[in-house]
PDB file of C-alpha atoms in Angstrom:
ATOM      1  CA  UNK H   1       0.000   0.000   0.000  1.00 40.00           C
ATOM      2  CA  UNK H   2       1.450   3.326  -0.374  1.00 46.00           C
ATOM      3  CA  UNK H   3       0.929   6.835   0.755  1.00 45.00           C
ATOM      4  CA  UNK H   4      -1.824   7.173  -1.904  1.00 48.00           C
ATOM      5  CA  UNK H   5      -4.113   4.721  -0.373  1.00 52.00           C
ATOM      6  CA  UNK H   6      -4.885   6.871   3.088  1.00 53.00           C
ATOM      7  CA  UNK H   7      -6.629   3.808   4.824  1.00 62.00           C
ATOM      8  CA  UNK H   8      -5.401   5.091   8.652  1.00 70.00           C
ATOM      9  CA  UNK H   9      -6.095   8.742   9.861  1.00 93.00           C
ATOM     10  CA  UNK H  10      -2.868   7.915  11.994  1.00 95.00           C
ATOM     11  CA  UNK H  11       0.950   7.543  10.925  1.00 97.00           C
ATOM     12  CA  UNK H  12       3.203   6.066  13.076  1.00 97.00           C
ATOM     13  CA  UNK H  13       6.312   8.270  12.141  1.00 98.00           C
ATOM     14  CA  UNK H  14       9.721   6.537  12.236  1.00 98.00           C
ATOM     15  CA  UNK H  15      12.517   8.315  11.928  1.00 98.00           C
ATOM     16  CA  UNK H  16      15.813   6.109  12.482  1.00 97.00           C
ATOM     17  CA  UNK H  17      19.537   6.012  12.564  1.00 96.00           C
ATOM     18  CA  UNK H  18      21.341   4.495   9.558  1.00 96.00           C
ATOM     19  CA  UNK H  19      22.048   1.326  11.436  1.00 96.00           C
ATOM     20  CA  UNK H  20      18.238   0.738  11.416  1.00 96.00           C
ATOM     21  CA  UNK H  21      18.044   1.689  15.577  1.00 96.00           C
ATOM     22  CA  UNK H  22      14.927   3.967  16.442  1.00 96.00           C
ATOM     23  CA  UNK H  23      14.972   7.578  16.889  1.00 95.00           C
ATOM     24  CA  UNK H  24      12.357   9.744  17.157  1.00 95.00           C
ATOM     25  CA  UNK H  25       9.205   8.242  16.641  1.00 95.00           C
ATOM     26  CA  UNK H  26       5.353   9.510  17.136  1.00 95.00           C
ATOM     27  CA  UNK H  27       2.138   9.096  16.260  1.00 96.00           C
ATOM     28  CA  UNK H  28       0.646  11.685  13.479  1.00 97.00           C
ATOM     29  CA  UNK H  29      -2.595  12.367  12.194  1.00 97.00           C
ATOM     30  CA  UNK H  30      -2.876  12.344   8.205  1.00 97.00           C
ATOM     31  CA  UNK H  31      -3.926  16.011   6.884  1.00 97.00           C
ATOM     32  CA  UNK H  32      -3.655  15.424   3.516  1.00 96.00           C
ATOM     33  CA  UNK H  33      -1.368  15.521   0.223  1.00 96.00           C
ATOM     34  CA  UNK H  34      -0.197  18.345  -2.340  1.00 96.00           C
ATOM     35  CA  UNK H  35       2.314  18.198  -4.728  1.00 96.00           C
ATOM     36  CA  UNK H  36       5.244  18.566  -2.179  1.00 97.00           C
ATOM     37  CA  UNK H  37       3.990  15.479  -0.639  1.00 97.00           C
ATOM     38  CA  UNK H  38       2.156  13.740   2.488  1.00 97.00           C
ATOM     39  CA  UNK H  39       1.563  16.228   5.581  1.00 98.00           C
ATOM     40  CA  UNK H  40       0.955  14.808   8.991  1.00 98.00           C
ATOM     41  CA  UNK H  41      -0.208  17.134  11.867  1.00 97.00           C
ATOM     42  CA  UNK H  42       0.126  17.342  15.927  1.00 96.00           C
ATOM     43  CA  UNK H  43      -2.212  19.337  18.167  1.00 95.00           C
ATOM     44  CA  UNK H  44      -0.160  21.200  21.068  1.00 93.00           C
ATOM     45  CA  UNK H  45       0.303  19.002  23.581  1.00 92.00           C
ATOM     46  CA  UNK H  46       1.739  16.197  22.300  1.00 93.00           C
ATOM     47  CA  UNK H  47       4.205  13.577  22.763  1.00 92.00           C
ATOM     48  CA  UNK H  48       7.052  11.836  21.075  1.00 91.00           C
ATOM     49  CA  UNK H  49       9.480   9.593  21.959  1.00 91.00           C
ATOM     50  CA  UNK H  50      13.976   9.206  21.624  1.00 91.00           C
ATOM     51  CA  UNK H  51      14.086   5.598  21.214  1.00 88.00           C
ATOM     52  CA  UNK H  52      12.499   3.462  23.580  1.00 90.00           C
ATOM     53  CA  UNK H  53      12.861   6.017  26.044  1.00 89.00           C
ATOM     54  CA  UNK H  54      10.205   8.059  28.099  1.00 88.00           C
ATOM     55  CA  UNK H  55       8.115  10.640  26.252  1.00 92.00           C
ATOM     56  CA  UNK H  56       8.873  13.972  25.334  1.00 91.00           C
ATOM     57  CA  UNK H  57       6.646  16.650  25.438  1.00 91.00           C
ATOM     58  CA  UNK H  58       5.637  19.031  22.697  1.00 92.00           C
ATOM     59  CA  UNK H  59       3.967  21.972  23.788  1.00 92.00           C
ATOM     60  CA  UNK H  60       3.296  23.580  20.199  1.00 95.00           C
ATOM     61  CA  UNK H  61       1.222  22.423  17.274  1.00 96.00           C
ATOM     62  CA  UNK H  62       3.571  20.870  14.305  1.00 96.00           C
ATOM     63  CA  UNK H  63       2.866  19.766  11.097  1.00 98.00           C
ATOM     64  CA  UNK H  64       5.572  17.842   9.095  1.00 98.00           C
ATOM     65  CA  UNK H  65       6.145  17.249   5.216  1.00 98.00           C
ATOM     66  CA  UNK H  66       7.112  14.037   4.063  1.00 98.00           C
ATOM     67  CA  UNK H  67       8.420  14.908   0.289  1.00 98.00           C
ATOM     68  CA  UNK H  68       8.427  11.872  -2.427  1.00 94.00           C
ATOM     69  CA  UNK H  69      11.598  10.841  -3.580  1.00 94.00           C
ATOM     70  CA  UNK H  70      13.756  13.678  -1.720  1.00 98.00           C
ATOM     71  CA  UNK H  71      16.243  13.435   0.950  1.00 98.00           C
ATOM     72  CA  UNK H  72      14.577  15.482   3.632  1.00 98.00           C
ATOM     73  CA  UNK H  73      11.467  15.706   5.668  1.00 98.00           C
ATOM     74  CA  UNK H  74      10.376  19.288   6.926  1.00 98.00           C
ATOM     75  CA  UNK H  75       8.593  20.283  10.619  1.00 98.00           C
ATOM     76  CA  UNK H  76       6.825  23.467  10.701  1.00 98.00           C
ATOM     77  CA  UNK H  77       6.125  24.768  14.241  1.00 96.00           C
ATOM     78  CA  UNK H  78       3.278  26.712  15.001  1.00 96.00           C
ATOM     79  CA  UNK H  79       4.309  29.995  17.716  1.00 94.00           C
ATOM     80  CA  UNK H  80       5.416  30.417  20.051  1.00 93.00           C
ATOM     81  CA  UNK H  81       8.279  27.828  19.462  1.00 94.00           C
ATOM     82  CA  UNK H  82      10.910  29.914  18.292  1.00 96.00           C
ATOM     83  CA  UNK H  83      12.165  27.381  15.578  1.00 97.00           C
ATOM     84  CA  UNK H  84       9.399  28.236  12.818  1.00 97.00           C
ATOM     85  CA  UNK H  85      10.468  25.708  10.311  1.00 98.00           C
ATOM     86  CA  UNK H  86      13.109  22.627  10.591  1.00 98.00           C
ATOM     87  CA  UNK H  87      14.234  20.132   7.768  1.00 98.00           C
ATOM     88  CA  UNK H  88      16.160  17.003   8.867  1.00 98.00           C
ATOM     89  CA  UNK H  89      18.357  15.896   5.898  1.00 98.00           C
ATOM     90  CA  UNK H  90      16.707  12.203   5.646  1.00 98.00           C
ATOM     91  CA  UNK H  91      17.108   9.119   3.287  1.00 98.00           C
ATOM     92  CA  UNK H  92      13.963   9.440   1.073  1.00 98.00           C
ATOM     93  CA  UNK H  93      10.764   8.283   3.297  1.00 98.00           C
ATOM     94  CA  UNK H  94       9.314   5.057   2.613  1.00 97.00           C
ATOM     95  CA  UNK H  95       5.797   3.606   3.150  1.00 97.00           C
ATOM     96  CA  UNK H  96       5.938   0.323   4.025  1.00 96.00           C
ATOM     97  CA  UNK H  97       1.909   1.117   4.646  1.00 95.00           C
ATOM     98  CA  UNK H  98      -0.308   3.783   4.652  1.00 93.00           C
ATOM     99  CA  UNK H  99      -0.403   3.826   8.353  1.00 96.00           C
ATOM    100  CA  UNK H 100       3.874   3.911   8.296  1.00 97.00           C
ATOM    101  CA  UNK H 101       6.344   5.723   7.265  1.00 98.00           C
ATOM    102  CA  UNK H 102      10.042   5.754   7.792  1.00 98.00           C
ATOM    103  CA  UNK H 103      13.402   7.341   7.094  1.00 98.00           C
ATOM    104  CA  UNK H 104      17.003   7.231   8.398  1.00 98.00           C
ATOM    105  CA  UNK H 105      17.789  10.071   9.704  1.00 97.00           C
ATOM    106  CA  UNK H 106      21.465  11.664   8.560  1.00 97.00           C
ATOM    107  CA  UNK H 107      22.259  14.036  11.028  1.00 93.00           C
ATOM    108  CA  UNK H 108      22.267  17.461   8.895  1.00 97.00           C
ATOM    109  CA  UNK H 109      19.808  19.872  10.061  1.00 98.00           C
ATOM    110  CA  UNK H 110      18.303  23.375   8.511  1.00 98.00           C
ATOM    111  CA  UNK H 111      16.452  25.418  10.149  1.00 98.00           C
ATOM    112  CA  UNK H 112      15.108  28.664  10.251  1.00 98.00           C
ATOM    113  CA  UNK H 113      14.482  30.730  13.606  1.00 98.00           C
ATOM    114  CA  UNK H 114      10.736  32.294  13.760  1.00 96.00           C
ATOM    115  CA  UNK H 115      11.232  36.168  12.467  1.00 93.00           C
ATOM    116  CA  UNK H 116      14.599  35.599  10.552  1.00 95.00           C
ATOM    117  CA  UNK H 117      14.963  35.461   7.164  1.00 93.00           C
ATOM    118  CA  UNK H 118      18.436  33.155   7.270  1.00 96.00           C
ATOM    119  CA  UNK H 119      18.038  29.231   7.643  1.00 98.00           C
ATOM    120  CA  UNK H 120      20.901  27.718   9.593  1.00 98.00           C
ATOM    121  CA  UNK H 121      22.632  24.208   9.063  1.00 98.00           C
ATOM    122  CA  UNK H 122      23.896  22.690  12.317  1.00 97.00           C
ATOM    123  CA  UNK H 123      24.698  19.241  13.123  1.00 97.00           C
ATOM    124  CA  UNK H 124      27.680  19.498  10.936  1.00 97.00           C
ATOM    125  CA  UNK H 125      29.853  17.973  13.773  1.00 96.00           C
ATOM    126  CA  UNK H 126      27.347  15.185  14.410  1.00 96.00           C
ATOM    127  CA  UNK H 127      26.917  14.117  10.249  1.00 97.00           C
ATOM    128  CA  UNK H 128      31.275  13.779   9.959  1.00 96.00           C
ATOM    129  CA  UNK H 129      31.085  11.807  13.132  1.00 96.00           C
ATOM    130  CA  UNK H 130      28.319   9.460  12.097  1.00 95.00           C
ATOM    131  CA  UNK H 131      30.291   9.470   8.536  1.00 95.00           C
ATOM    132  CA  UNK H 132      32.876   7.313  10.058  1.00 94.00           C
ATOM    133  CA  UNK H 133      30.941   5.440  12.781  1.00 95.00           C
ATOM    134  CA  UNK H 134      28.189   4.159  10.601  1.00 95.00           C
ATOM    135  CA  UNK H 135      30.378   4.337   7.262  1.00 95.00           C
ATOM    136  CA  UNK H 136      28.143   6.390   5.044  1.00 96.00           C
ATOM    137  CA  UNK H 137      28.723   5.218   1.552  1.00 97.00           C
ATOM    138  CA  UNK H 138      29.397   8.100  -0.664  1.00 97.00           C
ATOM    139  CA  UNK H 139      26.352   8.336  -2.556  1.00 97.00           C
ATOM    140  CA  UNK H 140      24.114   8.883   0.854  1.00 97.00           C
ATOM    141  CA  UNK H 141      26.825  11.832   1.957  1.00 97.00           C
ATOM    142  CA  UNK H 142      26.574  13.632  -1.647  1.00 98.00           C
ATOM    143  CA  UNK H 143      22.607  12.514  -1.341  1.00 98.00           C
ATOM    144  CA  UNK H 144      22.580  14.697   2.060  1.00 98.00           C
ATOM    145  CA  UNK H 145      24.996  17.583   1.442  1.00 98.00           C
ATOM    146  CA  UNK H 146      23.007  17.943  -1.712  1.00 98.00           C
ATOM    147  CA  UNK H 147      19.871  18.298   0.075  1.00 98.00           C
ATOM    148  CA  UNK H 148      20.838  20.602   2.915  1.00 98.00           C
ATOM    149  CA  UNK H 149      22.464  23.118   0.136  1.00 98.00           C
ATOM    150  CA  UNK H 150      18.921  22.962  -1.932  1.00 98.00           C
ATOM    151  CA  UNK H 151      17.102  23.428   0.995  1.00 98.00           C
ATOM    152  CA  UNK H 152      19.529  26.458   2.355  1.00 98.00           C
ATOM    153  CA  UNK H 153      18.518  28.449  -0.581  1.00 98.00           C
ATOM    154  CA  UNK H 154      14.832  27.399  -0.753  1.00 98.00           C
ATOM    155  CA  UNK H 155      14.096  28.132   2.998  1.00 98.00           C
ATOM    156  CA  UNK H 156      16.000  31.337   2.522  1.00 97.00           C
ATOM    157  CA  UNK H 157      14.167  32.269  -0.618  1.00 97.00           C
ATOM    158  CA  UNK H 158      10.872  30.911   0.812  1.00 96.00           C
ATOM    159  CA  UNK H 159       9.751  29.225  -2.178  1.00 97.00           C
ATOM    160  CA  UNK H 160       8.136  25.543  -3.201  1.00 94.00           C
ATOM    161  CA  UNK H 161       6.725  24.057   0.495  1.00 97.00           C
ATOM    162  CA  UNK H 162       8.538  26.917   2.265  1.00 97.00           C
ATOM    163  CA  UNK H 163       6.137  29.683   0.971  1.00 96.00           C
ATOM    164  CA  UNK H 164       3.793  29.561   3.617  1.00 95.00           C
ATOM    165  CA  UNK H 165       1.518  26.956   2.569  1.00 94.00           C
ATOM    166  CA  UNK H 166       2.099  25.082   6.134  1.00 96.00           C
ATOM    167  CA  UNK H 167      -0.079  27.861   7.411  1.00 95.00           C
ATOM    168  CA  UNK H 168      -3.104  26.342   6.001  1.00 96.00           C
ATOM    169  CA  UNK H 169      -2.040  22.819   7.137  1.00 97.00           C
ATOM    170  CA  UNK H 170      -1.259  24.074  10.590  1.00 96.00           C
ATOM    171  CA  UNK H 171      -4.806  25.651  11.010  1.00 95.00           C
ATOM    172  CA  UNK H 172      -5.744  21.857  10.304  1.00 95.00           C
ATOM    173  CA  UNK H 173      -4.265  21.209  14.184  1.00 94.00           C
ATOM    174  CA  UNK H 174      -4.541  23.945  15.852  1.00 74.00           C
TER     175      UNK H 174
END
């Protein structure tokens, strides 16, 4: 089944490390589909989870974009969470079912701070530490540093899903 086949309003949301261990992981309602791709939505309030470990809490409303065939996923934070909008760099997701989807996450972070106009890229350190310890082939760190370059420029140019549409998807939640 794939994400075309909505047969769940829930998503259990995988996200995990390239040796296949969990890492963040939640539970998402399904909001819909445009031509960026599947969005899934939070209420304020929320949980998710590191792991296996307790739950963390999420005060704010979210609602996250899970592109086709790109190497990202994208959270967009409703206020007063000062992080408006935050893109893991991601191996394409997959859906092994319309209530699942999953990604390995690759470290490499933008991110742009509510009222700025500049998106950041952190986790620099983390991505040429997990380089070596899981032994990224080449292909997945071209794949990654690819992605966090195109979405540099389109966060900081607010264009394709960065142009505000997530307003209308983050009403969905409120």
């Amino acid at each position: 089944m794939s994400e075309h086949e909505p047969s769940s309003p829930f998503v259990q949301v995988n996200y995990r490390k390239y040796d296949g261990s969990l890492h963040w992981n939640l539970r998402m309602r399904r909001l819909g589909e445009d031509e960026h791709g599947v969005w899934l939505g939070l209420p304020a309030s929320s949980v998710m989870r590191k792991g296996h470990d307790h739950e963390v809490p999420i005060a704010e409303a979210h609602v996250v974009l899970f592109p086709r065939d790109a190497w990202w996923t994208a959270s967009f934070n409703a206020p007063p969470r000062s992080t408006e909008i935050y893109c893991d760099i991601t191996t394409p997701p997959l859906w092994p079912s319309s209530a699942e989807v999953t990604m390995v996450d690759l470290d490499l972070d933008v991110l742009r701070k509510r009222g700025s106009a500049t998106p950041l890229l952190v986790d620099e350190d983390e991505f040429a530490e997990h380089q070596a310890h899981y032994g990224y082939p080449a292909d997945v760190i071209r794949s990654a540093e690819e992605s966090a370059r195109w979405l540099m420029h389109a966060v900081a140019e607010r264009t394709g899903p960065f142009d505000g549409r997530h307003l209308g998807w983050l009403a969905m939640v409120g």
